CSV table of C-alpha atoms in Angstrom, one decimal:
chain,number,residue,atom,x,y,z
A,1,UNK,CA,1.0,15.8,-1.3
A,2,UNK,CA,-2.5,14.6,-2.0
A,3,UNK,CA,-4.0,15.1,-5.5
A,4,UNK,CA,-7.5,16.5,-5.2
A,5,UNK,CA,-10.0,17.0,-8.1
A,6,UNK,CA,-13.1,19.1,-7.5
A,7,UNK,CA,-16.1,18.6,-9.7
A,8,UNK,CA,-18.1,21.8,-9.9
A,9,UNK,CA,-20.9,23.3,-12.0
A,10,UNK,CA,-24.5,24.4,-11.7
A,11,UNK,CA,-27.2,21.9,-10.6
A,12,UNK,CA,-28.3,19.0,-12.7
A,13,UNK,CA,-25.5,19.0,-15.3
A,14,UNK,CA,-24.3,15.5,-14.2
A,15,UNK,CA,-21.6,16.1,-11.7
A,16,UNK,CA,-22.6,13.2,-9.5
A,17,UNK,CA,-22.8,10.9,-12.5
A,18,UNK,CA,-19.3,11.9,-13.4
A,19,UNK,CA,-18.1,11.5,-9.8
A,20,UNK,CA,-19.5,7.9,-9.7
A,21,UNK,CA,-17.9,7.1,-13.0
A,22,UNK,CA,-14.5,8.3,-11.7
A,23,UNK,CA,-14.6,6.5,-8.4
A,24,UNK,CA,-16.3,3.5,-10.1
A,25,UNK,CA,-18.9,3.1,-7.3
A,26,UNK,CA,-22.5,4.2,-6.9
A,27,UNK,CA,-21.5,6.5,-4.0
A,28,UNK,CA,-23.1,9.8,-4.7
A,29,UNK,CA,-26.9,9.9,-4.6
A,30,UNK,CA,-28.2,10.5,-8.1
A,31,UNK,CA,-31.7,11.8,-8.4
A,32,UNK,CA,-33.1,14.1,-11.0
A,33,UNK,CA,-34.3,16.6,-8.4
A,34,UNK,CA,-31.9,19.5,-8.8
A,35,UNK,CA,-29.7,20.2,-5.8
A,36,UNK,CA,-29.5,16.7,-4.3
A,37,UNK,CA,-25.8,16.9,-3.5
A,38,UNK,CA,-25.6,19.5,-0.8
A,39,UNK,CA,-22.4,18.6,0.9
A,40,UNK,CA,-18.9,18.2,-0.4
A,41,UNK,CA,-18.6,14.5,-1.1
A,42,UNK,CA,-15.3,12.6,-1.3
A,43,UNK,CA,-14.3,9.6,-3.2
A,44,UNK,CA,-11.0,7.9,-4.3
A,45,UNK,CA,-10.0,7.3,-7.8
A,46,UNK,CA,-7.0,6.1,-9.9
A,47,UNK,CA,-6.1,6.8,-13.5
A,48,UNK,CA,-3.0,5.5,-15.3
A,49,UNK,CA,-1.3,4.8,-12.0
A,50,UNK,CA,-2.0,8.1,-10.4
A,51,UNK,CA,-4.2,8.2,-7.3
A,52,UNK,CA,-6.4,11.1,-6.4
A,53,UNK,CA,-9.4,12.2,-4.3
A,54,UNK,CA,-12.5,13.4,-6.1
A,55,UNK,CA,-14.8,15.9,-4.5
A,56,UNK,CA,-18.3,16.1,-5.8
A,57,UNK,CA,-19.9,19.5,-4.9
A,58,UNK,CA,-23.4,20.8,-4.8
A,59,UNK,CA,-24.6,22.8,-7.8
A,60,UNK,CA,-23.5,26.4,-7.6
A,61,UNK,CA,-26.5,28.8,-8.0
A,62,UNK,CA,-26.7,32.5,-7.3
A,63,UNK,CA,-29.8,34.5,-6.5
A,64,UNK,CA,-31.9,31.5,-5.5
A,65,UNK,CA,-34.2,31.5,-2.5
A,66,UNK,CA,-33.1,28.1,-1.2
A,67,UNK,CA,-31.5,28.4,2.2
A,68,UNK,CA,-29.1,25.6,1.2
A,69,UNK,CA,-27.8,27.6,-1.7
A,70,UNK,CA,-25.6,30.1,0.2
A,71,UNK,CA,-24.2,27.1,2.1
A,72,UNK,CA,-23.6,25.2,-1.1
A,73,UNK,CA,-21.7,28.2,-2.5
A,74,UNK,CA,-19.5,28.3,0.5
A,75,UNK,CA,-18.9,24.5,0.2
A,76,UNK,CA,-18.0,24.9,-3.5
A,77,UNK,CA,-15.5,27.6,-2.8
A,78,UNK,CA,-14.0,25.4,0.0
A,79,UNK,CA,-13.8,22.5,-2.5
A,80,UNK,CA,-12.1,24.6,-5.1
A,81,UNK,CA,-9.7,25.9,-2.5
A,82,UNK,CA,-8.7,22.3,-1.5
A,83,UNK,CA,-8.3,21.1,-5.1
A,84,UNK,CA,-5.2,20.6,-7.3
A,85,UNK,CA,-7.5,20.7,-10.4
A,86,UNK,CA,-11.1,21.6,-11.1
A,87,UNK,CA,-13.4,19.9,-13.5
A,88,UNK,CA,-16.1,22.4,-14.5
A,89,UNK,CA,-19.1,20.4,-15.8
A,90,UNK,CA,-21.4,22.1,-18.3
A,91,UNK,CA,-24.4,20.7,-20.3
A,92,UNK,CA,-24.3,20.4,-24.1
A,93,UNK,CA,-28.1,20.1,-24.2
A,94,UNK,CA,-28.7,23.4,-22.4
A,95,UNK,CA,-25.8,25.2,-24.0
A,96,UNK,CA,-24.0,28.1,-22.4
A,97,UNK,CA,-26.1,29.7,-19.6
A,98,UNK,CA,-25.7,32.9,-17.6
A,99,UNK,CA,-25.0,30.7,-14.5
A,100,UNK,CA,-22.1,29.0,-16.3
A,101,UNK,CA,-20.6,32.5,-17.0
A,102,UNK,CA,-21.0,33.5,-13.4
A,103,UNK,CA,-19.4,30.3,-12.3
A,104,UNK,CA,-16.5,30.7,-14.7
A,105,UNK,CA,-15.7,34.0,-13.0
A,106,UNK,CA,-15.6,32.3,-9.6
A,107,UNK,CA,-13.3,29.6,-10.9
A,108,UNK,CA,-11.1,32.1,-12.7
A,109,UNK,CA,-10.5,33.9,-9.5
A,110,UNK,CA,-9.1,30.7,-7.9
A,111,UNK,CA,-6.2,30.5,-10.4
A,112,UNK,CA,-6.5,26.6,-10.3
A,113,UNK,CA,-6.0,24.5,-13.5
A,114,UNK,CA,-9.6,24.1,-15.0
A,115,UNK,CA,-10.9,21.5,-17.4
A,116,UNK,CA,-14.3,22.1,-19.0
A,117,UNK,CA,-16.2,18.9,-19.3
A,118,UNK,CA,-19.1,19.4,-21.7
A,119,UNK,CA,-21.4,16.6,-20.5
A,120,UNK,CA,-24.3,14.8,-22.3
A,121,UNK,CA,-22.3,14.8,-25.6
A,122,UNK,CA,-23.6,11.3,-26.2
A,123,UNK,CA,-23.6,11.6,-30.0
A,124,UNK,CA,-21.2,13.2,-32.5
A,125,UNK,CA,-23.7,15.9,-33.4
A,126,UNK,CA,-24.2,16.8,-29.8
A,127,UNK,CA,-20.5,17.0,-29.3
A,128,UNK,CA,-20.5,19.9,-31.9
A,129,UNK,CA,-22.4,22.0,-29.3
A,130,UNK,CA,-19.5,21.7,-26.9
A,131,UNK,CA,-17.5,24.2,-28.9
A,132,UNK,CA,-19.8,26.9,-27.6
A,133,UNK,CA,-18.1,26.7,-24.2
A,134,UNK,CA,-14.8,28.0,-25.6
A,135,UNK,CA,-16.5,31.4,-25.1
A,136,UNK,CA,-15.9,31.1,-21.4
A,137,UNK,CA,-12.2,31.6,-22.0
A,138,UNK,CA,-11.1,28.8,-19.7
A,139,UNK,CA,-9.1,26.9,-22.2
A,140,UNK,CA,-9.7,23.4,-23.7
A,141,UNK,CA,-13.3,21.9,-23.7
A,142,UNK,CA,-13.7,18.1,-23.4
A,143,UNK,CA,-16.9,16.7,-24.7
A,144,UNK,CA,-17.9,13.7,-22.5
A,145,UNK,CA,-20.8,11.5,-21.6
A,146,UNK,CA,-20.7,10.8,-17.8
A,147,UNK,CA,-23.6,8.4,-18.3
A,148,UNK,CA,-21.7,6.0,-20.7
A,149,UNK,CA,-18.1,7.1,-20.1
A,150,UNK,CA,-17.5,8.5,-23.5
A,151,UNK,CA,-14.6,11.1,-23.6
A,152,UNK,CA,-13.8,10.7,-19.9
A,153,UNK,CA,-10.5,9.0,-20.6
A,154,UNK,CA,-9.2,11.9,-22.7
A,155,UNK,CA,-10.3,14.3,-20.0
A,156,UNK,CA,-8.5,12.3,-17.3
A,157,UNK,CA,-5.3,12.0,-19.3
A,158,UNK,CA,-5.0,15.8,-19.3
A,159,UNK,CA,-6.2,16.2,-15.6
A,160,UNK,CA,-3.5,13.9,-14.2
A,161,UNK,CA,-0.8,15.8,-16.0
A,162,UNK,CA,-1.2,18.8,-13.6
A,163,UNK,CA,-0.9,16.7,-10.4
A,164,UNK,CA,2.0,17.6,-8.1
A,165,UNK,CA,2.7,13.9,-7.3
A,166,UNK,CA,1.7,10.3,-8.0
A,167,UNK,CA,-0.6,10.2,-5.0
A,168,UNK,CA,-1.0,7.4,-2.4
A,169,UNK,CA,-2.7,4.1,-3.2
A,170,UNK,CA,-4.8,3.9,0.0
A,171,UNK,CA,-4.2,6.7,2.3
A,172,UNK,CA,-6.7,5.2,4.9
A,173,UNK,CA,-5.2,1.8,5.5
A,174,UNK,CA,-4.9,1.1,9.3
A,175,UNK,CA,-6.6,4.4,10.4
A,176,UNK,CA,-9.5,3.8,12.8
A,177,UNK,CA,-12.8,4.7,11.2
A,178,UNK,CA,-15.3,6.2,13.7
A,179,UNK,CA,-18.9,6.7,12.4
A,180,UNK,CA,-21.4,9.1,13.9
A,181,UNK,CA,-24.8,7.4,13.8
A,182,UNK,CA,-28.3,8.2,15.1
A,183,UNK,CA,-31.7,9.3,14.0
A,184,UNK,CA,-32.2,12.5,12.1
A,185,UNK,CA,-31.8,15.8,13.9
A,186,UNK,CA,-30.1,14.5,17.1
A,187,UNK,CA,-27.1,16.7,16.4
A,188,UNK,CA,-24.6,14.4,14.5
A,189,UNK,CA,-23.3,17.1,12.1
A,190,UNK,CA,-23.1,19.6,15.0
A,191,UNK,CA,-21.0,17.2,16.9
A,192,UNK,CA,-18.7,16.7,13.8
A,193,UNK,CA,-18.3,20.5,13.3
A,194,UNK,CA,-17.7,21.1,17.0
A,195,UNK,CA,-14.9,18.5,16.9
A,196,UNK,CA,-13.4,19.6,13.6
A,197,UNK,CA,-13.7,23.3,14.4
A,198,UNK,CA,-14.6,24.0,10.8
A,199,UNK,CA,-17.7,23.8,8.8
A,200,UNK,CA,-17.0,20.5,7.2
A,201,UNK,CA,-20.7,19.5,7.1
A,202,UNK,CA,-23.5,21.8,6.3
A,203,UNK,CA,-25.5,22.2,9.5
A,204,UNK,CA,-29.0,23.6,9.4
A,205,UNK,CA,-31.8,22.8,11.7
A,206,UNK,CA,-33.5,20.7,9.1
A,207,UNK,CA,-33.7,17.0,9.7
A,208,UNK,CA,-32.0,15.0,7.0
A,209,UNK,CA,-29.7,17.8,5.8
A,210,UNK,CA,-26.9,15.3,5.7
A,211,UNK,CA,-28.0,12.9,3.1
A,212,UNK,CA,-24.7,11.3,2.4
A,213,UNK,CA,-22.2,9.7,4.7
A,214,UNK,CA,-19.3,12.2,4.8
A,215,UNK,CA,-15.7,11.2,5.7
A,216,UNK,CA,-13.5,13.7,7.5
A,217,UNK,CA,-9.9,13.1,8.4
A,218,UNK,CA,-9.2,14.1,11.9
A,219,UNK,CA,-6.1,14.3,14.1
A,220,UNK,CA,-6.3,14.5,17.8
A,221,UNK,CA,-4.0,13.4,20.7
A,222,UNK,CA,-1.5,12.8,18.0
A,223,UNK,CA,-3.7,10.1,16.5
A,224,UNK,CA,-5.2,10.0,13.0
A,225,UNK,CA,-8.7,8.8,12.4
A,226,UNK,CA,-11.5,9.2,10.0
A,227,UNK,CA,-14.8,10.5,11.2
A,228,UNK,CA,-17.9,9.3,9.2
A,229,UNK,CA,-20.9,11.6,9.6
A,230,UNK,CA,-23.9,9.8,8.3
A,231,UNK,CA,-27.4,10.7,7.3
A,232,UNK,CA,-30.0,10.1,10.0
A,233,UNK,CA,-31.4,6.7,10.0
A,234,UNK,CA,-35.2,6.6,10.1
A,235,UNK,CA,-37.8,3.9,10.5
A,236,UNK,CA,-38.6,2.2,7.2
A,237,UNK,CA,-42.2,3.4,7.4
A,238,UNK,CA,-41.0,7.0,7.4
A,239,UNK,CA,-38.7,6.6,4.4
A,240,UNK,CA,-40.8,8.6,2.0
A,241,UNK,CA,-38.7,9.3,-1.0
A,242,UNK,CA,-35.8,7.6,-2.7
A,243,UNK,CA,-33.2,10.0,-1.4
A,244,UNK,CA,-34.2,9.1,2.2
A,245,UNK,CA,-34.0,5.4,1.3
A,246,UNK,CA,-30.4,5.8,-0.1
A,247,UNK,CA,-29.4,7.7,3.0
A,248,UNK,CA,-30.5,4.9,5.3
A,249,UNK,CA,-28.5,2.4,3.2
A,250,UNK,CA,-25.6,4.8,3.4
A,251,UNK,CA,-25.8,4.9,7.2
A,252,UNK,CA,-25.9,1.2,7.3
A,253,UNK,CA,-22.9,1.1,5.0
A,254,UNK,CA,-21.1,3.6,7.2
A,255,UNK,CA,-21.8,1.3,10.1
A,256,UNK,CA,-20.3,-1.6,8.2
A,257,UNK,CA,-17.2,0.5,7.2
A,258,UNK,CA,-16.5,1.8,10.6
A,259,UNK,CA,-14.5,0.3,13.5
A,260,UNK,CA,-16.3,2.3,16.2
A,261,UNK,CA,-19.8,3.8,16.2
A,262,UNK,CA,-20.7,6.8,18.2
A,263,UNK,CA,-24.5,6.5,18.5
A,264,UNK,CA,-25.9,9.9,19.2
A,265,UNK,CA,-29.2,10.1,21.1
A,266,UNK,CA,-31.4,13.0,22.0
A,267,UNK,CA,-31.5,13.6,25.8
A,268,UNK,CA,-35.1,14.9,25.6
A,269,UNK,CA,-36.3,12.0,23.5
A,270,UNK,CA,-34.3,9.3,25.2
A,271,UNK,CA,-33.5,6.0,23.7
A,272,UNK,CA,-36.0,5.1,21.0
A,273,UNK,CA,-36.5,1.7,19.3
A,274,UNK,CA,-34.6,2.9,16.2
A,275,UNK,CA,-31.5,3.6,18.4
A,276,UNK,CA,-31.8,0.1,20.0
A,277,UNK,CA,-31.9,-1.3,16.4
A,278,UNK,CA,-28.7,0.5,15.4
A,279,UNK,CA,-26.9,-0.5,18.6
A,280,UNK,CA,-27.9,-4.2,18.3
A,281,UNK,CA,-26.8,-4.2,14.7
A,282,UNK,CA,-23.5,-2.7,15.6
A,283,UNK,CA,-23.2,-5.4,18.4
A,284,UNK,CA,-23.9,-8.2,15.9
A,285,UNK,CA,-21.4,-6.8,13.5
A,286,UNK,CA,-18.7,-6.7,16.2
A,287,UNK,CA,-18.3,-2.9,16.2
A,288,UNK,CA,-17.0,-0.8,19.0
A,289,UNK,CA,-19.9,1.4,20.4
A,290,UNK,CA,-20.1,4.6,22.4
A,291,UNK,CA,-23.4,6.2,23.3
A,292,UNK,CA,-23.4,10.0,23.4
A,293,UNK,CA,-26.5,11.5,25.0
A,294,UNK,CA,-26.6,14.9,23.2
A,295,UNK,CA,-28.4,18.1,24.2
A,296,UNK,CA,-27.7,17.2,27.9
A,297,UNK,CA,-27.6,21.0,28.5
A,298,UNK,CA,-31.3,21.2,27.9
A,299,UNK,CA,-32.3,18.6,30.5
A,300,UNK,CA,-33.3,19.7,34.0
A,301,UNK,CA,-31.2,17.6,36.3
A,302,UNK,CA,-30.2,16.9,39.8
A,303,UNK,CA,-27.4,14.7,41.2
A,304,UNK,CA,-29.3,11.5,40.3
A,305,UNK,CA,-30.6,12.3,36.8
A,306,UNK,CA,-27.6,10.9,34.9
A,307,UNK,CA,-27.6,7.6,36.9
A,308,UNK,CA,-31.3,7.1,36.4
A,309,UNK,CA,-30.9,7.9,32.7
A,310,UNK,CA,-28.1,5.4,32.3
A,311,UNK,CA,-30.0,2.7,34.1
A,312,UNK,CA,-33.0,3.2,31.8
A,313,UNK,CA,-30.8,3.0,28.7
A,314,UNK,CA,-29.1,-0.2,29.9
A,315,UNK,CA,-32.5,-1.8,30.7
A,316,UNK,CA,-33.7,-1.1,27.2
A,317,UNK,CA,-30.5,-2.5,25.7
A,318,UNK,CA,-30.3,-5.7,27.9
A,319,UNK,CA,-28.4,-8.0,27.6
A,320,UNK,CA,-25.9,-5.5,26.0
A,321,UNK,CA,-24.3,-3.9,29.0
A,322,UNK,CA,-20.7,-3.1,28.0
A,323,UNK,CA,-21.3,0.3,26.3
A,324,UNK,CA,-19.9,3.5,27.8
A,325,UNK,CA,-22.5,6.3,28.0
A,326,UNK,CA,-21.4,9.9,27.9
A,327,UNK,CA,-23.6,12.9,28.6
A,328,UNK,CA,-22.6,15.8,26.3
A,329,UNK,CA,-23.7,18.8,24.3
A,330,UNK,CA,-22.4,19.5,20.8
A,331,UNK,CA,-23.8,23.0,21.1
A,332,UNK,CA,-21.9,24.0,24.3
A,333,UNK,CA,-19.1,21.6,23.4
A,334,UNK,CA,-19.5,20.1,26.9
A,335,UNK,CA,-17.6,16.7,27.1
A,336,UNK,CA,-17.5,16.3,23.3
A,337,UNK,CA,-13.7,15.6,23.4
A,338,UNK,CA,-14.4,12.9,26.0
A,339,UNK,CA,-16.7,11.2,23.5
A,340,UNK,CA,-13.8,11.0,21.0
A,341,UNK,CA,-11.3,10.0,23.6
A,342,UNK,CA,-13.6,7.2,24.6
A,343,UNK,CA,-14.1,6.2,21.0
A,344,UNK,CA,-10.3,6.0,20.5
A,345,UNK,CA,-10.0,3.9,23.7
A,346,UNK,CA,-12.8,1.6,22.5
A,347,UNK,CA,-10.9,1.1,19.2
A,348,UNK,CA,-7.8,0.1,21.2
A,349,UNK,CA,-9.9,-2.3,23.2
A,350,UNK,CA,-11.3,-3.8,20.0
A,351,UNK,CA,-7.9,-4.3,18.5
A,352,UNK,CA,-5.9,-5.5,21.5
A,353,UNK,CA,-4.6,-9.0,21.9
A,354,UNK,CA,-4.3,-10.6,25.3
A,355,UNK,CA,-1.3,-13.0,25.7
A,356,UNK,CA,-2.5,-16.6,26.0
A,357,UNK,CA,-0.4,-17.2,29.2
A,358,UNK,CA,-2.1,-14.2,30.9
A,359,UNK,CA,-5.6,-15.4,29.9
A,360,UNK,CA,-5.0,-18.8,31.3
A,361,UNK,CA,-3.3,-17.4,34.5
A,362,UNK,CA,-6.3,-15.2,35.2
A,363,UNK,CA,-9.3,-17.3,33.9
A,364,UNK,CA,-8.4,-20.9,34.9
A,365,UNK,CA,-8.6,-20.1,38.7
A,366,UNK,CA,-12.0,-18.3,38.1
A,367,UNK,CA,-13.2,-21.4,36.4
A,368,UNK,CA,-11.9,-23.6,39.2
A,369,UNK,CA,-13.7,-21.5,41.7
A,370,UNK,CA,-16.9,-21.8,39.9
A,371,UNK,CA,-16.8,-24.7,37.4
A,372,UNK,CA,-19.5,-25.2,34.7
A,373,UNK,CA,-22.5,-27.0,36.1
A,374,UNK,CA,-22.6,-30.7,35.3
A,375,UNK,CA,-25.2,-31.7,32.7
A,376,UNK,CA,-26.7,-35.2,32.7
A,377,UNK,CA,-24.1,-36.4,35.2
A,378,UNK,CA,-21.3,-35.2,32.8
A,379,UNK,CA,-18.6,-32.9,34.1
A,380,UNK,CA,-17.3,-30.2,31.8
A,381,UNK,CA,-13.6,-29.4,32.0
A,382,UNK,CA,-12.1,-26.3,30.5
A,383,UNK,CA,-8.4,-26.9,29.9
A,384,UNK,CA,-7.0,-24.0,27.9
A,385,UNK,CA,-8.0,-20.5,26.7
A,386,UNK,CA,-6.7,-18.4,23.9
A,387,UNK,CA,-7.7,-15.3,21.9
A,388,UNK,CA,-8.2,-16.1,18.3
A,389,UNK,CA,-7.6,-13.7,15.4
A,390,UNK,CA,-10.8,-12.0,14.4
A,391,UNK,CA,-12.2,-8.6,13.6
A,392,UNK,CA,-13.2,-8.1,17.3
A,393,UNK,CA,-12.2,-9.8,20.5
A,394,UNK,CA,-13.0,-13.6,20.3
A,395,UNK,CA,-11.8,-15.9,23.0
A,396,UNK,CA,-11.7,-19.7,22.5
A,397,UNK,CA,-12.2,-22.1,25.4
A,398,UNK,CA,-11.0,-25.6,24.8
A,399,UNK,CA,-13.0,-28.2,26.7
A,400,UNK,CA,-14.1,-31.8,26.7
A,401,UNK,CA,-17.8,-31.2,26.1
A,402,UNK,CA,-18.3,-27.8,24.4
A,403,UNK,CA,-21.9,-28.6,23.5
A,404,UNK,CA,-23.0,-28.6,27.2
A,405,UNK,CA,-21.9,-25.1,28.1
A,406,UNK,CA,-25.0,-23.2,29.2
A,407,UNK,CA,-25.8,-19.6,28.2
A,408,UNK,CA,-25.8,-18.6,31.9
A,409,UNK,CA,-22.2,-19.9,32.3
A,410,UNK,CA,-21.1,-18.2,29.1
A,411,UNK,CA,-22.4,-15.0,30.6
A,412,UNK,CA,-20.4,-15.7,33.8
A,413,UNK,CA,-17.2,-16.2,31.8
A,414,UNK,CA,-17.8,-13.0,29.7
A,415,UNK,CA,-18.3,-11.0,32.9
A,416,UNK,CA,-15.1,-12.4,34.4
A,417,UNK,CA,-13.1,-11.6,31.2
A,418,UNK,CA,-14.5,-8.1,31.2
A,419,UNK,CA,-13.7,-7.6,34.9
A,420,UNK,CA,-10.1,-8.6,34.3
A,421,UNK,CA,-9.4,-7.1,30.9
A,422,UNK,CA,-10.7,-3.8,29.7
A,423,UNK,CA,-13.1,-4.5,26.8
A,424,UNK,CA,-15.4,-1.6,27.5
A,425,UNK,CA,-17.4,-0.6,24.4
A,426,UNK,CA,-16.6,-3.8,22.5
A,427,UNK,CA,-18.6,-7.0,22.0
A,428,UNK,CA,-16.7,-10.1,23.1
A,429,UNK,CA,-17.4,-13.4,21.5
A,430,UNK,CA,-16.8,-16.7,23.3
A,431,UNK,CA,-16.1,-19.9,21.3
A,432,UNK,CA,-16.2,-23.3,22.9
A,433,UNK,CA,-14.1,-26.0,21.1
A,434,UNK,CA,-13.3,-29.6,21.7
A,435,UNK,CA,-9.8,-30.0,23.0
């Protein structure tokens, strides 16, 4: 049984600061614009040997005009529903507000254990103001300072007492992580929701709604994996405010964290330079890659459209030519499961090991048939081939003169390896070593 703690409260009381303090990372975006955290945001924490997931939620407001607010309210209720304990953050500086009282009613209805964290109690005299919150009738009030950590220990000591179990140290070890990347508004969150069948991400038609990378556990075909839905990556020149800047960093971090990237591109806008950058970055980092051409339902097509489209993509990506391309629509759910199936397959390709005997049996005859061209009258002989342990498929060729292998011959070898062994969607690195 997982232990889950939801951090809730109205906007700008310091929920994200507390979240970051608990998970000991700068993971949530902090900005003093109210309402920056719009989605439920998950992190992992440990206190006195007990492990738990922390959910940071958007600020709960009623009666506001913002179209995100009703979505945030829904998200907050979902977070409370998932939680084993709720930390209700209030602000000592502002004192008790009407919003806090409304919120208390929402929490009370959930019948979950609640801990009131009276934040911004940085000095003893401010801590006195915390007692005002006893009026909410939700039990003990814990004066804390999320900014400098004061009082958070006492709070956590009490919170972990209500957990049903010790929790698991790292629930995600060995589970493939698949990230969904792409420019803003190509349909990444719609894809995630179509796959999950629940509203795990807030989806609105506003570019940049997803500002944080969101991890969702997912089970399909009897396999577990984690889907990472990221903020849209934009060109540097377009990064206007800090939040956008954090989001780009977050997407790049999601790319680093993942095993396989699904790069979503817009069928109507085709492959843009930003997409090419993401893909070549993923290639350099040795990630598995699947391209999903989204909104395919909106394109007028005949029997040749897909092939022409594919050809155009591969020309722009050259020399990267190993990536599967799937034409799909998150809206009509057309082929979206194929996208995931392909991503799981690519993960298997990325992690598979080819026995040395098989590699030599298959590749040595290919090399004999077409040996490396002689350079300066010197003949290159490749004697032995083996796959080395690495984060992605890396094949070592032992030969007498590794420094003379030409890029064109390297390309030939890679093509032969790919034609015999399925490495679709995965970069393959060839290493030439002296025997």
